[in-house]
mmCIF file of C-alpha atoms and ligand atoms in Angstrom:
data_model
loop_
_atom_site.group_PDB
_atom_site.id
_atom_site.type_symbol
_atom_site.label_atom_id
_atom_site.label_comp_id
_atom_site.label_asym_id
_atom_site.label_seq_id
_atom_site.Cartn_x
_atom_site.Cartn_y
_atom_site.Cartn_z
ATOM 1 C CA MET A 785 123.118 -36.082 194.044
ATOM 2 C CA ARG A 786 122.575 -32.550 192.767
ATOM 3 C CA GLN A 787 119.798 -32.050 195.302
ATOM 4 C CA ALA A 788 122.197 -33.123 198.018
ATOM 5 C CA VAL A 789 124.802 -30.638 196.799
ATOM 6 C CA ILE A 790 122.229 -27.803 196.710
ATOM 7 C CA LEU A 791 120.946 -28.766 200.153
ATOM 8 C CA LEU A 792 124.485 -28.735 201.511
ATOM 9 C CA THR A 793 125.148 -25.363 199.874
ATOM 10 C CA VAL A 794 121.956 -23.844 201.260
ATOM 11 C CA THR A 795 122.826 -25.156 204.725
ATOM 12 C CA PHE A 796 126.323 -23.705 204.368
ATOM 13 C CA LEU A 797 124.981 -20.316 203.228
ATOM 14 C CA PHE A 798 122.555 -20.172 206.121
ATOM 15 C CA ALA A 799 125.347 -20.992 208.502
ATOM 16 C CA GLY A 800 127.525 -18.291 206.912
ATOM 17 C CA GLY A 801 124.739 -15.708 207.196
ATOM 18 C CA CYS A 802 124.733 -14.911 203.473
ATOM 19 C CA GLY A 803 121.811 -12.851 202.129
ATOM 20 C CA PRO A 804 119.956 -13.522 198.883
ATOM 21 C CA ALA A 805 121.804 -10.768 196.986
ATOM 22 C CA GLY A 806 124.564 -12.828 195.312
ATOM 23 C CA PRO A 807 123.390 -16.165 193.906
ATOM 24 C CA PRO A 808 125.686 -18.972 195.042
ATOM 25 C CA ALA A 809 128.052 -20.278 192.381
ATOM 26 C CA THR A 810 126.763 -23.830 192.759
ATOM 27 C CA GLN A 811 123.305 -22.712 191.577
ATOM 28 C CA SER A 812 124.521 -21.058 188.426
ATOM 29 C CA GLU A 813 126.399 -24.164 187.280
ATOM 30 C CA PRO A 814 123.406 -26.414 186.586
ATOM 31 C CA THR A 815 121.681 -23.505 184.799
ATOM 32 C CA LYS A 816 124.646 -23.182 182.473
ATOM 33 C CA LYS A 817 124.609 -26.910 181.760
ATOM 34 C CA GLU A 818 120.888 -26.838 180.968
ATOM 35 C CA LEU A 819 121.438 -23.977 178.520
ATOM 36 C CA SER A 820 124.206 -25.771 176.685
ATOM 37 C CA VAL A 821 121.996 -28.841 176.247
ATOM 38 C CA GLU A 822 119.278 -26.589 174.789
ATOM 39 C CA GLU A 823 121.767 -25.049 172.394
ATOM 40 C CA LYS A 824 122.792 -28.484 171.136
ATOM 41 C CA THR A 825 119.233 -29.671 170.468
ATOM 42 C CA GLN A 826 118.051 -26.444 168.864
ATOM 43 C CA ASN A 827 118.211 -26.462 165.100
ATOM 44 C CA PRO A 828 120.354 -23.648 163.845
ATOM 45 C CA LEU A 829 118.713 -22.808 160.488
ATOM 46 C CA ARG A 830 118.857 -19.045 160.008
ATOM 47 C CA ILE A 831 118.754 -18.464 156.246
ATOM 48 C CA VAL A 832 117.604 -20.193 153.049
ATOM 49 C CA PHE A 833 118.876 -19.266 149.584
ATOM 50 C CA TYR A 834 116.513 -20.165 146.749
ATOM 51 C CA ASP A 835 117.122 -20.271 143.044
ATOM 52 C CA PHE A 836 114.093 -18.932 141.142
ATOM 53 C CA ASP A 837 113.443 -20.668 137.793
ATOM 54 C CA GLN A 838 112.396 -24.308 138.280
ATOM 55 C CA THR A 839 112.974 -23.981 142.018
ATOM 56 C CA LEU A 840 110.324 -21.528 143.196
ATOM 57 C CA SER A 841 108.542 -21.600 139.846
ATOM 58 C CA VAL A 842 107.939 -24.968 138.168
ATOM 59 C CA ILE A 843 108.720 -23.719 134.657
ATOM 60 C CA HIS A 844 111.762 -21.795 133.444
ATOM 61 C CA ILE A 845 110.234 -18.315 133.195
ATOM 62 C CA PHE A 846 113.437 -16.814 131.757
ATOM 63 C CA HIS A 847 113.523 -19.362 128.897
ATOM 64 C CA GLU A 848 109.748 -19.418 128.466
ATOM 65 C CA THR A 849 109.671 -15.640 127.918
ATOM 66 C CA ARG A 850 112.829 -15.810 125.744
ATOM 67 C CA GLY A 851 114.868 -13.848 128.238
ATOM 68 C CA ALA A 852 112.398 -10.956 128.459
ATOM 69 C CA GLU A 853 113.362 -8.203 130.901
ATOM 70 C CA ASP A 854 109.721 -7.165 131.396
ATOM 71 C CA VAL A 855 106.991 -9.771 131.886
ATOM 72 C CA SER A 856 104.305 -7.412 133.201
ATOM 73 C CA GLY A 857 102.305 -7.933 129.960
ATOM 74 C CA GLU A 858 101.737 -11.624 130.769
ATOM 75 C CA ASN A 859 98.278 -12.485 132.073
ATOM 76 C CA ASP A 860 97.600 -13.734 135.602
ATOM 77 C CA GLN A 861 97.079 -17.331 134.463
ATOM 78 C CA PHE A 862 100.617 -17.383 133.052
ATOM 79 C CA PHE A 863 102.024 -16.734 136.529
ATOM 80 C CA VAL A 864 99.655 -19.153 138.274
ATOM 81 C CA ASP A 865 100.734 -21.879 135.827
ATOM 82 C CA ALA A 866 104.400 -20.875 136.138
ATOM 83 C CA PHE A 867 104.234 -21.622 139.877
ATOM 84 C CA GLY A 868 102.405 -24.916 139.365
ATOM 85 C CA GLY A 869 98.814 -23.802 140.068
ATOM 86 C CA GLU A 870 96.831 -22.311 142.950
ATOM 87 C CA GLU A 871 97.391 -25.253 145.271
ATOM 88 C CA ARG A 872 101.178 -25.106 144.985
ATOM 89 C CA ILE A 873 101.126 -21.310 145.417
ATOM 90 C CA ASP A 874 99.141 -21.758 148.655
ATOM 91 C CA ARG A 875 101.659 -24.369 149.768
ATOM 92 C CA LEU A 876 104.544 -21.986 149.058
ATOM 93 C CA LYS A 877 102.785 -19.276 151.093
ATOM 94 C CA LYS A 878 102.484 -21.664 154.013
ATOM 95 C CA HIS A 879 106.171 -22.547 153.621
ATOM 96 C CA PHE A 880 107.314 -18.928 153.739
ATOM 97 C CA GLU A 881 104.944 -18.146 156.613
ATOM 98 C CA ARG A 882 106.525 -20.959 158.624
ATOM 99 C CA LEU A 883 110.004 -19.674 157.879
ATOM 100 C CA ALA A 884 109.018 -16.103 158.740
ATOM 101 C CA GLN A 885 107.554 -17.286 162.039
ATOM 102 C CA ALA A 886 110.843 -18.991 162.885
ATOM 103 C CA GLU A 887 112.660 -15.791 161.844
ATOM 104 C CA VAL A 888 114.500 -17.593 159.060
ATOM 105 C CA LYS A 889 115.583 -15.208 156.312
ATOM 106 C CA CYS A 890 114.703 -15.991 152.669
ATOM 107 C CA ILE A 891 116.968 -14.898 149.816
ATOM 108 C CA ILE A 892 116.728 -15.498 146.054
ATOM 109 C CA VAL A 893 119.863 -15.901 143.947
ATOM 110 C CA SER A 894 118.912 -16.395 140.318
ATOM 111 C CA TYR A 895 120.047 -15.991 136.703
ATOM 112 C CA GLY A 896 116.655 -14.453 135.914
ATOM 113 C CA TYR A 897 116.206 -10.683 135.817
ATOM 114 C CA THR A 898 115.523 -9.117 139.211
ATOM 115 C CA ALA A 899 112.489 -7.218 137.859
ATOM 116 C CA VAL A 900 111.041 -10.418 136.325
ATOM 117 C CA ILE A 901 111.411 -12.292 139.614
ATOM 118 C CA LYS A 902 109.766 -9.430 141.519
ATOM 119 C CA GLU A 903 106.894 -9.150 139.030
ATOM 120 C CA SER A 904 106.332 -12.935 139.110
ATOM 121 C CA LEU A 905 106.273 -13.060 142.921
ATOM 122 C CA THR A 906 104.007 -10.017 143.075
ATOM 123 C CA ARG A 907 101.462 -11.539 140.699
ATOM 124 C CA VAL A 908 101.063 -14.679 142.825
ATOM 125 C CA GLY A 909 101.142 -12.903 146.183
ATOM 126 C CA LEU A 910 104.550 -14.104 147.366
ATOM 127 C CA ILE A 911 106.545 -10.866 147.144
ATOM 128 C CA GLY A 912 105.785 -9.953 150.767
ATOM 129 C CA PHE A 913 108.035 -12.744 152.005
ATOM 130 C CA PHE A 914 111.122 -11.176 150.429
ATOM 131 C CA LYS A 915 112.784 -7.975 151.506
ATOM 132 C CA GLU A 916 113.750 -5.448 148.838
ATOM 133 C CA GLU A 917 117.440 -6.369 149.094
ATOM 134 C CA ALA A 918 116.796 -10.130 149.280
ATOM 135 C CA ILE A 919 116.524 -10.765 145.538
ATOM 136 C CA PHE A 920 119.736 -11.162 143.540
ATOM 137 C CA GLY A 921 119.006 -11.509 139.824
ATOM 138 C CA ARG A 922 121.458 -11.852 136.913
ATOM 139 C CA ASP A 923 121.642 -8.049 136.750
ATOM 140 C CA SER A 924 122.362 -7.608 140.458
ATOM 141 C CA GLU A 925 125.598 -5.968 141.525
ATOM 142 C CA ALA A 926 126.698 -8.979 143.594
ATOM 143 C CA LEU A 927 126.071 -11.701 140.993
ATOM 144 C CA THR A 928 127.773 -9.560 138.324
ATOM 145 C CA ARG A 929 130.759 -8.923 140.582
ATOM 146 C CA PHE A 930 131.127 -12.654 141.273
ATOM 147 C CA LYS A 931 130.709 -13.504 137.569
ATOM 148 C CA GLY A 932 127.594 -15.597 138.152
ATOM 149 C CA LYS A 933 129.078 -17.732 140.944
ATOM 150 C CA LYS A 934 126.073 -18.147 143.201
ATOM 151 C CA HIS A 935 127.991 -19.718 146.076
ATOM 152 C CA LYS A 936 130.143 -16.586 146.305
ATOM 153 C CA VAL A 937 127.079 -14.344 146.638
ATOM 154 C CA ILE A 938 125.769 -16.775 149.265
ATOM 155 C CA SER A 939 129.094 -16.775 151.083
ATOM 156 C CA GLU A 940 129.217 -12.979 151.160
ATOM 157 C CA GLU A 941 125.653 -12.753 152.503
ATOM 158 C CA MET A 942 126.420 -15.343 155.173
ATOM 159 C CA GLY A 943 129.618 -13.537 156.136
ATOM 160 C CA SER A 944 127.844 -10.215 156.598
ATOM 161 C CA GLU A 945 125.667 -11.783 159.304
ATOM 162 C CA SER A 946 128.180 -14.317 160.671
ATOM 163 C CA ILE A 947 126.062 -17.261 159.529
ATOM 164 C CA SER A 948 127.800 -20.626 159.655
ATOM 165 C CA TYR A 949 127.662 -23.597 157.233
ATOM 166 C CA GLU A 950 125.065 -25.449 159.327
ATOM 167 C CA GLU A 951 122.806 -22.431 159.593
ATOM 168 C CA ALA A 952 122.185 -22.011 155.846
ATOM 169 C CA ILE A 953 120.614 -24.048 153.031
ATOM 170 C CA PHE A 954 120.916 -23.407 149.298
ATOM 171 C CA ALA A 955 118.195 -24.897 147.039
ATOM 172 C CA ASP A 956 118.661 -25.002 143.270
ATOM 173 C CA ASP A 957 117.661 -27.257 140.367
ATOM 174 C CA SER A 958 121.043 -26.685 138.696
ATOM 175 C CA LYS A 959 123.455 -29.487 139.563
ATOM 176 C CA LYS A 960 126.355 -27.241 138.564
ATOM 177 C CA ASN A 961 125.424 -24.530 141.079
ATOM 178 C CA ILE A 962 124.788 -27.113 143.782
ATOM 179 C CA ASP A 963 128.101 -28.882 143.109
ATOM 180 C CA GLU A 964 130.047 -25.617 143.235
ATOM 181 C CA CYS A 965 128.440 -24.748 146.556
ATOM 182 C CA GLU A 966 129.211 -28.208 147.909
ATOM 183 C CA GLU A 967 132.844 -28.173 146.708
ATOM 184 C CA ASP A 968 133.359 -24.762 148.263
ATOM 185 C CA GLY A 969 131.768 -25.934 151.524
ATOM 186 C CA THR A 970 129.682 -22.762 151.628
ATOM 187 C CA CYS A 971 126.501 -24.098 153.233
ATOM 188 C CA ARG A 972 124.134 -27.063 153.220
ATOM 189 C CA ILE A 973 122.561 -27.924 149.875
ATOM 190 C CA LEU A 974 119.219 -29.096 148.484
ATOM 191 C CA HIS A 975 119.194 -30.200 144.847
ATOM 192 C CA VAL A 976 115.754 -29.917 143.192
ATOM 193 C CA HIS A 977 116.608 -32.787 140.877
ATOM 194 C CA GLU A 978 113.181 -33.100 139.183
ATOM 195 C CA ARG A 979 113.739 -29.553 137.823
ATOM 196 C CA ARG A 980 110.006 -28.844 138.218
ATOM 197 C CA GLY A 981 110.145 -26.620 141.286
ATOM 198 C CA LEU A 982 110.567 -27.469 144.952
ATOM 199 C CA THR A 983 108.433 -30.529 145.690
ATOM 200 C CA GLU A 984 106.411 -31.213 148.834
ATOM 201 C CA LYS A 985 109.308 -33.378 150.011
ATOM 202 C CA ASP A 986 111.778 -30.520 149.461
ATOM 203 C CA LEU A 987 109.591 -28.047 151.353
ATOM 204 C CA VAL A 988 109.193 -30.486 154.235
ATOM 205 C CA PHE A 989 112.970 -31.060 154.278
ATOM 206 C CA ILE A 990 113.510 -27.344 154.895
ATOM 207 C CA GLU A 991 110.590 -27.026 157.332
ATOM 208 C CA ASN A 992 111.831 -29.964 159.389
ATOM 209 C CA GLU A 993 114.718 -27.734 160.365
ATOM 210 C CA LEU A 994 112.217 -25.455 162.110
ATOM 211 C CA ILE A 995 110.605 -28.006 164.425
ATOM 212 C CA MET A 996 113.142 -27.619 167.204
ATOM 213 C CA GLN A 997 112.972 -23.831 167.041
ATOM 214 C CA SER A 998 109.204 -23.658 167.539
ATOM 215 C CA ASN A 999 109.385 -25.827 170.696
HETATM 216 MG MG1 MG B 1310 116.832 -22.854 138.146
#
């Protein structure tokens, strides 16, 4: 049917003596339709907000170090163990590489100290996946201003880049933080209910959102 319409249009244009300069309206219509179908099937994930303790790390570094503000004195093995071992660290690297490739932004919103989070990520080679301004610790201006309400920091970040509910995921082992985010309707949620860091299943859940984008 569409072919017939195009054929008729081409015949009409020939008859009318129209040059190739202005594309006929009937040709632009199917293109528009094709684009809108693409838009619907494309997954919209644009940003992921991660808690730190027991979400990226498997242990609670803040509690384990008794709330220390400087953990640079800890040995390398402490950090390897904190992230669940070499194999899990490699898996996390692969995860963040996949997100970076799909141009999905990664943000950390945590009750740990910003410097402790940065030191921990540096020691296991993950710091490169986070921009300087992408780590909000307990001492950050935003988390202080919102009195520790993570979903409000998330909401503000999303608002600054016009990111919608569907385009963002928040992952945290704290049920309270997850529930608050859900009640507020801020963004999609992923509860790390084992409280031993993001599992393979959790990582795959996030990465599955990227499949459509890489096609
Ligand atoms: Mg946590």
